[in-house]
CSV table of C-alpha atoms in Angstrom, one decimal:
chain,number,residue,atom,x,y,z
A,1,UNK,CA,45.5,324.1,97.0
A,2,UNK,CA,45.5,320.5,95.7
A,3,UNK,CA,43.0,318.0,97.0
A,4,UNK,CA,43.5,314.3,96.6
A,5,UNK,CA,40.9,311.5,96.5
A,6,UNK,CA,41.5,307.7,96.5
A,7,UNK,CA,39.2,305.0,95.4
A,8,UNK,CA,39.5,301.2,95.0
A,9,UNK,CA,38.4,299.8,91.6
A,10,UNK,CA,37.3,296.7,93.3
A,11,UNK,CA,34.5,298.8,94.9
A,12,UNK,CA,33.1,300.0,91.6
A,13,UNK,CA,29.3,299.5,91.2
A,14,UNK,CA,26.5,300.0,88.7
A,15,UNK,CA,25.8,303.5,90.1
A,16,UNK,CA,29.4,304.5,89.4
A,17,UNK,CA,29.2,303.2,85.8
A,18,UNK,CA,25.9,305.1,85.3
A,19,UNK,CA,27.8,308.4,85.7
A,20,UNK,CA,29.9,307.7,82.6
A,21,UNK,CA,29.1,309.2,79.2
A,22,UNK,CA,28.2,307.0,76.3
A,23,UNK,CA,31.7,307.5,74.8
A,24,UNK,CA,33.3,306.6,78.1
A,25,UNK,CA,31.2,303.5,78.4
A,26,UNK,CA,32.1,302.5,74.8
A,27,UNK,CA,35.8,303.0,75.5
A,28,UNK,CA,35.5,300.9,78.7
A,29,UNK,CA,33.8,298.1,76.9
A,30,UNK,CA,36.6,297.9,74.4
A,31,UNK,CA,39.0,297.0,77.2
A,32,UNK,CA,39.8,293.3,77.3
A,33,UNK,CA,40.4,292.8,81.0
A,34,UNK,CA,37.7,293.2,83.7
A,35,UNK,CA,40.3,294.8,86.0
A,36,UNK,CA,41.0,297.5,83.4
A,37,UNK,CA,37.3,298.2,82.9
A,38,UNK,CA,36.9,298.5,86.7
A,39,UNK,CA,39.8,300.9,87.0
A,40,UNK,CA,38.5,303.0,84.2
A,41,UNK,CA,35.0,303.1,85.6
A,42,UNK,CA,36.3,303.9,89.1
A,43,UNK,CA,38.6,306.7,87.8
A,44,UNK,CA,36.0,308.5,85.7
A,45,UNK,CA,33.1,308.1,88.1
A,46,UNK,CA,35.3,309.5,90.9
A,47,UNK,CA,36.3,312.5,88.7
A,48,UNK,CA,32.7,313.2,87.6
A,49,UNK,CA,31.5,313.0,91.2
A,50,UNK,CA,34.1,315.3,92.7
A,51,UNK,CA,34.2,317.8,89.8
A,52,UNK,CA,30.4,317.9,89.8
A,53,UNK,CA,30.5,318.7,93.5
A,54,UNK,CA,33.0,321.5,92.9
A,55,UNK,CA,31.3,323.0,89.9
A,56,UNK,CA,27.7,322.5,91.1
A,57,UNK,CA,26.8,320.6,88.0
A,58,UNK,CA,25.3,317.1,87.6
A,59,UNK,CA,28.3,314.7,87.3
A,60,UNK,CA,27.0,313.1,84.1
A,61,UNK,CA,26.5,316.5,82.4
A,62,UNK,CA,30.2,317.3,82.5
A,63,UNK,CA,32.1,317.3,79.2
A,64,UNK,CA,35.8,316.8,78.7
A,65,UNK,CA,38.4,317.6,76.1
A,66,UNK,CA,41.4,315.4,75.3
A,67,UNK,CA,42.9,317.5,72.5
A,68,UNK,CA,46.6,318.0,72.7
A,69,UNK,CA,47.7,321.5,73.7
A,70,UNK,CA,51.0,321.1,71.7
A,71,UNK,CA,49.8,319.6,68.4
A,72,UNK,CA,46.0,319.9,68.5
A,73,UNK,CA,45.5,316.1,68.1
A,74,UNK,CA,42.0,315.5,69.3
A,75,UNK,CA,42.6,312.5,71.6
A,76,UNK,CA,46.0,312.3,73.2
A,77,UNK,CA,46.2,315.4,75.3
A,78,UNK,CA,45.6,315.7,79.1
A,79,UNK,CA,41.9,315.4,80.0
A,80,UNK,CA,40.3,318.6,81.1
A,81,UNK,CA,36.9,320.2,81.4
A,82,UNK,CA,35.6,321.9,78.2
A,83,UNK,CA,34.8,325.0,80.2
A,84,UNK,CA,36.8,327.1,82.7
A,85,UNK,CA,36.9,325.1,85.9
A,86,UNK,CA,39.0,323.0,88.3
A,87,UNK,CA,42.1,321.3,86.8
A,88,UNK,CA,42.5,317.6,87.5
A,89,UNK,CA,44.7,314.5,87.0
A,90,UNK,CA,43.9,310.8,87.2
A,91,UNK,CA,46.2,307.9,87.7
A,92,UNK,CA,45.6,304.2,88.6
A,93,UNK,CA,47.7,301.1,89.4
A,94,UNK,CA,46.7,297.8,90.9
A,95,UNK,CA,43.7,298.3,93.2
A,96,UNK,CA,44.1,302.1,93.6
A,97,UNK,CA,42.9,305.1,91.7
A,98,UNK,CA,44.2,308.6,92.5
A,99,UNK,CA,42.4,311.8,91.6
A,100,UNK,CA,44.2,315.2,92.2
A,101,UNK,CA,42.2,318.4,91.8
A,102,UNK,CA,43.5,322.0,91.8
A,103,UNK,CA,41.0,324.9,91.6
A,104,UNK,CA,43.1,327.1,89.3
A,105,UNK,CA,46.5,325.6,88.3
A,106,UNK,CA,47.4,322.7,86.2
A,107,UNK,CA,48.1,319.5,88.2
A,108,UNK,CA,49.6,316.1,87.5
A,109,UNK,CA,49.5,312.9,89.6
A,110,UNK,CA,50.8,309.4,89.4
A,111,UNK,CA,50.5,306.3,91.5
A,112,UNK,CA,52.3,303.0,91.0
A,113,UNK,CA,52.1,299.7,92.8
A,114,UNK,CA,55.4,298.6,94.5
A,115,UNK,CA,56.9,295.7,92.7
A,116,UNK,CA,56.6,297.0,89.2
A,117,UNK,CA,59.9,296.3,87.4
A,118,UNK,CA,61.1,299.4,85.6
A,119,UNK,CA,64.8,298.8,86.0
A,120,UNK,CA,65.0,298.3,82.2
A,121,UNK,CA,63.7,301.9,81.8
A,122,UNK,CA,66.5,303.5,83.8
A,123,UNK,CA,67.9,305.3,80.7
A,124,UNK,CA,64.4,306.6,79.9
A,125,UNK,CA,63.9,307.9,83.5
A,126,UNK,CA,67.2,309.3,84.6
A,127,UNK,CA,68.3,312.9,83.9
A,128,UNK,CA,72.2,313.0,83.5
A,129,UNK,CA,72.6,314.9,86.7
A,130,UNK,CA,70.2,312.7,88.8
A,131,UNK,CA,72.1,309.6,89.8
A,132,UNK,CA,74.2,311.3,92.5
A,133,UNK,CA,71.2,313.4,93.7
A,134,UNK,CA,68.7,310.5,94.2
A,135,UNK,CA,70.8,308.4,96.5
A,136,UNK,CA,68.3,306.5,98.7
A,137,UNK,CA,65.3,307.2,96.3
A,138,UNK,CA,64.0,304.1,94.5
A,139,UNK,CA,63.7,304.3,90.8
A,140,UNK,CA,59.9,303.7,91.1
A,141,UNK,CA,59.5,306.7,93.3
A,142,UNK,CA,61.5,308.8,90.8
A,143,UNK,CA,59.2,307.4,88.1
A,144,UNK,CA,56.0,308.6,89.8
A,145,UNK,CA,57.5,312.0,90.4
A,146,UNK,CA,58.4,312.3,86.7
A,147,UNK,CA,55.1,311.0,85.5
A,148,UNK,CA,53.4,313.8,87.6
A,149,UNK,CA,55.8,316.3,86.1
A,150,UNK,CA,55.1,315.1,82.6
A,151,UNK,CA,51.4,315.6,83.1
A,152,UNK,CA,52.0,319.2,84.2
A,153,UNK,CA,54.5,320.2,81.6
A,154,UNK,CA,52.9,318.4,78.7
A,155,UNK,CA,56.1,316.5,77.8
A,156,UNK,CA,55.9,312.9,76.5
A,157,UNK,CA,57.2,309.8,78.2
A,158,UNK,CA,60.1,309.7,75.7
A,159,UNK,CA,61.2,313.1,77.1
A,160,UNK,CA,61.2,312.0,80.7
A,161,UNK,CA,65.0,312.1,81.0
A,162,UNK,CA,64.9,315.8,80.2
A,163,UNK,CA,63.3,316.4,83.6
A,164,UNK,CA,65.3,316.6,86.8
A,165,UNK,CA,63.0,315.7,89.7
A,166,UNK,CA,65.3,317.4,92.2
A,167,UNK,CA,65.2,320.6,90.1
A,168,UNK,CA,61.9,320.9,88.3
A,169,UNK,CA,61.3,323.5,85.6
A,170,UNK,CA,60.7,327.1,86.9
A,171,UNK,CA,57.2,327.5,88.5
A,172,UNK,CA,56.7,323.7,88.9
A,173,UNK,CA,56.6,321.9,92.2
A,174,UNK,CA,56.5,318.1,92.9
A,175,UNK,CA,55.7,316.3,96.1
A,176,UNK,CA,55.7,312.7,97.3
A,177,UNK,CA,52.1,311.9,98.4
A,178,UNK,CA,51.0,309.6,101.1
A,179,UNK,CA,49.7,306.3,99.7
A,180,UNK,CA,48.7,303.0,101.1
A,181,UNK,CA,51.3,300.3,101.8
A,182,UNK,CA,52.5,298.8,98.6
A,183,UNK,CA,52.0,302.0,96.6
A,184,UNK,CA,54.0,305.2,95.9
A,185,UNK,CA,52.5,308.4,94.5
A,186,UNK,CA,53.4,311.9,93.6
A,187,UNK,CA,51.7,315.2,92.7
A,188,UNK,CA,53.0,318.1,90.7
A,189,UNK,CA,51.6,321.6,90.2
A,190,UNK,CA,52.2,324.7,88.3
A,191,UNK,CA,52.8,328.0,90.2
A,192,UNK,CA,51.8,326.7,93.6
A,193,UNK,CA,53.7,326.6,96.9
A,194,UNK,CA,50.9,324.8,98.7
A,195,UNK,CA,51.5,321.1,99.4
A,196,UNK,CA,48.7,318.6,98.5
A,197,UNK,CA,46.1,318.0,101.2
A,198,UNK,CA,44.3,314.7,101.9
A,199,UNK,CA,40.6,315.1,100.9
A,200,UNK,CA,38.7,311.8,101.2
A,201,UNK,CA,39.2,308.1,100.8
A,202,UNK,CA,36.6,305.6,99.8
């Protein structure tokens, strides 16, 4: 089962920021734009609150790893808890942050604000067999599906065209996810037939 939470970065407050670790606060402060800092604070405070609730641990005590599972680089892998626990994925765009959590299986999520121009990335996005299969699907919706798939499979953005969103790799499922007007979102999971369920919106 995948649960989804939404939060607006414009609603971030001092209590939200107080949940962040020292390293997260330092990373946030290095961001040049206030909107980027708000999105970061909203995303990680949301993750800490919900994961803390699920694990029964204080949100600020949670520790995360970002080591790459493919090359062991310490900082460019998918974020995950340093102990056995729920799997999660964060994404943000515009004034929305999306958190997807799966108790046991790896999960990937992506949200994008409608209006983003990615037409120049068509060659990066499209699998050779997709153009005929995605009639009626916007390139942006295909993008969020593939971003979700990348987070699940561990592939890089430069490998996006290797993924066919209409025929994901064995054991992988991808769903379009309900989002507010002006946004599109998708969630992907490993070894799960259960569609995502709406959890809570703030």
